[in-house]
PDB file of N, CA and C in Angstrom:
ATOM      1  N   UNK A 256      94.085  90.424  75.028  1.00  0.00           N
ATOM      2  CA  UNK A 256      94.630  90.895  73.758  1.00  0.00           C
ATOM      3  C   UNK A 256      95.950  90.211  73.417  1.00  0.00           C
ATOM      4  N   UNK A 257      97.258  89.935  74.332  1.00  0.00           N
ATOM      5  CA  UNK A 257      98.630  89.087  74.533  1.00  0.00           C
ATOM      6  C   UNK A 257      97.957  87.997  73.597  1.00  0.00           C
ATOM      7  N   UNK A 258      96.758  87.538  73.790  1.00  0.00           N
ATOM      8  CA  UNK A 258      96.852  85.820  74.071  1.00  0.00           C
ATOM      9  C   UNK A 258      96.339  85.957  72.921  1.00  0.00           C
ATOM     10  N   UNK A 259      95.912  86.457  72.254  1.00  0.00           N
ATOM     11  CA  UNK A 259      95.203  86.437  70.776  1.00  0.00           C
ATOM     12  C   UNK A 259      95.987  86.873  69.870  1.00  0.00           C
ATOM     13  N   UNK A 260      97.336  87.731  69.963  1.00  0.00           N
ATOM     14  CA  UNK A 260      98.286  87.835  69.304  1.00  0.00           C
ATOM     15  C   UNK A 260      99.107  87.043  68.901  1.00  0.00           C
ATOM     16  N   UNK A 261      99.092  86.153  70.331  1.00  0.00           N
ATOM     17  CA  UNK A 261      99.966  85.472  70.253  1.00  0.00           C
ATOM     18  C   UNK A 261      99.853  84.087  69.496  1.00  0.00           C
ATOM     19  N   UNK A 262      98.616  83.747  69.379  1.00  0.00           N
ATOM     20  CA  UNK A 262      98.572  82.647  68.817  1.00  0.00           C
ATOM     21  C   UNK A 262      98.163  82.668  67.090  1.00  0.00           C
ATOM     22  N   UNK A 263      98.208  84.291  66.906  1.00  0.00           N
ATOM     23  CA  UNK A 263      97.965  84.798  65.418  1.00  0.00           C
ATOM     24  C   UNK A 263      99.650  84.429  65.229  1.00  0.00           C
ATOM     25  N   UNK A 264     100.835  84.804  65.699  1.00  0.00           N
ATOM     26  CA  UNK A 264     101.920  84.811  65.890  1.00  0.00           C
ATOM     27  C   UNK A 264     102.465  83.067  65.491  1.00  0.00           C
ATOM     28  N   UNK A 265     101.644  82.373  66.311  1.00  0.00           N
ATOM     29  CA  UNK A 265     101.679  80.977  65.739  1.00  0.00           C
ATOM     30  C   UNK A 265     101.195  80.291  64.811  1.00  0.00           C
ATOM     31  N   UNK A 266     100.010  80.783  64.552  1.00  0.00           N
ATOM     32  CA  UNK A 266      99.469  80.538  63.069  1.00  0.00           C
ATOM     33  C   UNK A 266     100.529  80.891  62.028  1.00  0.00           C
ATOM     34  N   UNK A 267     101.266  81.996  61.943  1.00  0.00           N
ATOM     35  CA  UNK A 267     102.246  82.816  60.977  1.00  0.00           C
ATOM     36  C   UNK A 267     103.499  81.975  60.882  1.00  0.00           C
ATOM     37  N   UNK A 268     104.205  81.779  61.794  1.00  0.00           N
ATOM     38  CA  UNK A 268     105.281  81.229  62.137  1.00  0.00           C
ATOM     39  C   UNK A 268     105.138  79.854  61.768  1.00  0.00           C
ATOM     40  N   UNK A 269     103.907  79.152  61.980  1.00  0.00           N
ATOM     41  CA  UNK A 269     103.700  77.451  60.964  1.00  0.00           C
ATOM     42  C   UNK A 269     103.213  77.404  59.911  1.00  0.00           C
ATOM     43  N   UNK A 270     103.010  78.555  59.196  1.00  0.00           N
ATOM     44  CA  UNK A 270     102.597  78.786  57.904  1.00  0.00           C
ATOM     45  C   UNK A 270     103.555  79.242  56.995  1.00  0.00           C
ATOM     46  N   UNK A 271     104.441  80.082  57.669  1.00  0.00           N
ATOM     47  CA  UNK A 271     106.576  80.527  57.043  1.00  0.00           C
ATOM     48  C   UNK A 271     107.125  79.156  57.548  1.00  0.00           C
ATOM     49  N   UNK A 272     106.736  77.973  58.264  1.00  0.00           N
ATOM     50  CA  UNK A 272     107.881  77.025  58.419  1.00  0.00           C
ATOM     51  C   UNK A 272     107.409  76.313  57.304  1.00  0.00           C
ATOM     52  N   UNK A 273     105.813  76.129  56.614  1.00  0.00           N
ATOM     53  CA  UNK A 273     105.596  75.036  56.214  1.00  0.00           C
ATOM     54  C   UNK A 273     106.235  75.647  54.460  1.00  0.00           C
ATOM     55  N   UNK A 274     105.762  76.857  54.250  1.00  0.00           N
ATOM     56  CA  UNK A 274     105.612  77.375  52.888  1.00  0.00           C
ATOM     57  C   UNK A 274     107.515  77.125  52.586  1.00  0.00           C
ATOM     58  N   UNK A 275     108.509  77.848  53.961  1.00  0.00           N
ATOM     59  CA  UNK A 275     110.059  77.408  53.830  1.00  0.00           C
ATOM     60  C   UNK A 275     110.088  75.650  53.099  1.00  0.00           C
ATOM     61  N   UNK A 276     109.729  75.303  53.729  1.00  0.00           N
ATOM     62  CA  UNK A 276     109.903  73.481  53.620  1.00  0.00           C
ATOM     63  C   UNK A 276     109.277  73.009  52.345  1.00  0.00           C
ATOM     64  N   UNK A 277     108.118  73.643  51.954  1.00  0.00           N
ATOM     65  CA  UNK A 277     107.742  73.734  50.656  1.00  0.00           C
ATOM     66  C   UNK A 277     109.152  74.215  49.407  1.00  0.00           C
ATOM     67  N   UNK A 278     109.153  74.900  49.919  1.00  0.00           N
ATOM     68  CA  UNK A 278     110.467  76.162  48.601  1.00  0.00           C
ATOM     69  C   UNK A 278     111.543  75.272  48.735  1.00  0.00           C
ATOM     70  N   UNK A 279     112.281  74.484  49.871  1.00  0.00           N
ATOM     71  CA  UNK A 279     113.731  73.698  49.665  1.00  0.00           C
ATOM     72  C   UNK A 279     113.197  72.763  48.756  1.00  0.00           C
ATOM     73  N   UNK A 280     112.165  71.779  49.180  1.00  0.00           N
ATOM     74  CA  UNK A 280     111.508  70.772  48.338  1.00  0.00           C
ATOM     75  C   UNK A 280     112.104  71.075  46.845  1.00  0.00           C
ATOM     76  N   UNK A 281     110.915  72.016  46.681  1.00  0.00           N
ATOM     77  CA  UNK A 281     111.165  71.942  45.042  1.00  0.00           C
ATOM     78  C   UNK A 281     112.716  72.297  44.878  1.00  0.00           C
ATOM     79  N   UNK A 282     113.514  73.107  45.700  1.00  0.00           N
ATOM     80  CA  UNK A 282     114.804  73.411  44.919  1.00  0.00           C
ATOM     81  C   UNK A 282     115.622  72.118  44.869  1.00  0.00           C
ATOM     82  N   UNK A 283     115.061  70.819  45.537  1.00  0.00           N
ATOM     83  CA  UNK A 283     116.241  69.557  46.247  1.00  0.00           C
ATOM     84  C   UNK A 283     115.673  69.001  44.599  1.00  0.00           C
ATOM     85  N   UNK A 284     114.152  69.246  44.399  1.00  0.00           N
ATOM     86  CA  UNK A 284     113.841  68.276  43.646  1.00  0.00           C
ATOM     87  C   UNK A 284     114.692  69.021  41.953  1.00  0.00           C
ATOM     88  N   UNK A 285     114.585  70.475  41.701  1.00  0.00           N
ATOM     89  CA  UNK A 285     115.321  70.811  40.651  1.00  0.00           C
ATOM     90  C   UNK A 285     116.748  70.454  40.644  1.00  0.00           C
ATOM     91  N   UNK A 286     117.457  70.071  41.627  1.00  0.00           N
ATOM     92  CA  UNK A 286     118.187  70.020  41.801  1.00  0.00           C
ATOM     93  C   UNK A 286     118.792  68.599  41.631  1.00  0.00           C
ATOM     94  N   UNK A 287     118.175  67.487  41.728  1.00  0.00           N
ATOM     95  CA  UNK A 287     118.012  66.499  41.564  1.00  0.00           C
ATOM     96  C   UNK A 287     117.517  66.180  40.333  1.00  0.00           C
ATOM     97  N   UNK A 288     116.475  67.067  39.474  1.00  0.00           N
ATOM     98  CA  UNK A 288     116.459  67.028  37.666  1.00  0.00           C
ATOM     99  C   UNK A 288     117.668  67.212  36.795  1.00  0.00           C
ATOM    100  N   UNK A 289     118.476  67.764  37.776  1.00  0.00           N
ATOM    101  CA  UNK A 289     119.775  68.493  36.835  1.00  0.00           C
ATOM    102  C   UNK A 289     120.531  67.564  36.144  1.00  0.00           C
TER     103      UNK A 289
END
């Protein structure tokens, strides 16, 4: 049960790093329209 959590845990955690890295993107790129 640990080991299946845990890698739900990692699925989550590279899916909030990628969607984060997504969201600066666009703010560097509005930011850079200005």
């Amino acid at each position: 049960g640990m080991w299946v959590a845990r890698k739900c845990q990692e699925k989550v955690s590279k899916y909030q790093f990628q969607n984060f890295k997504f969201i600066l993107n666009i703010r560097i790129t509005k930011l850079q329209a200005d």
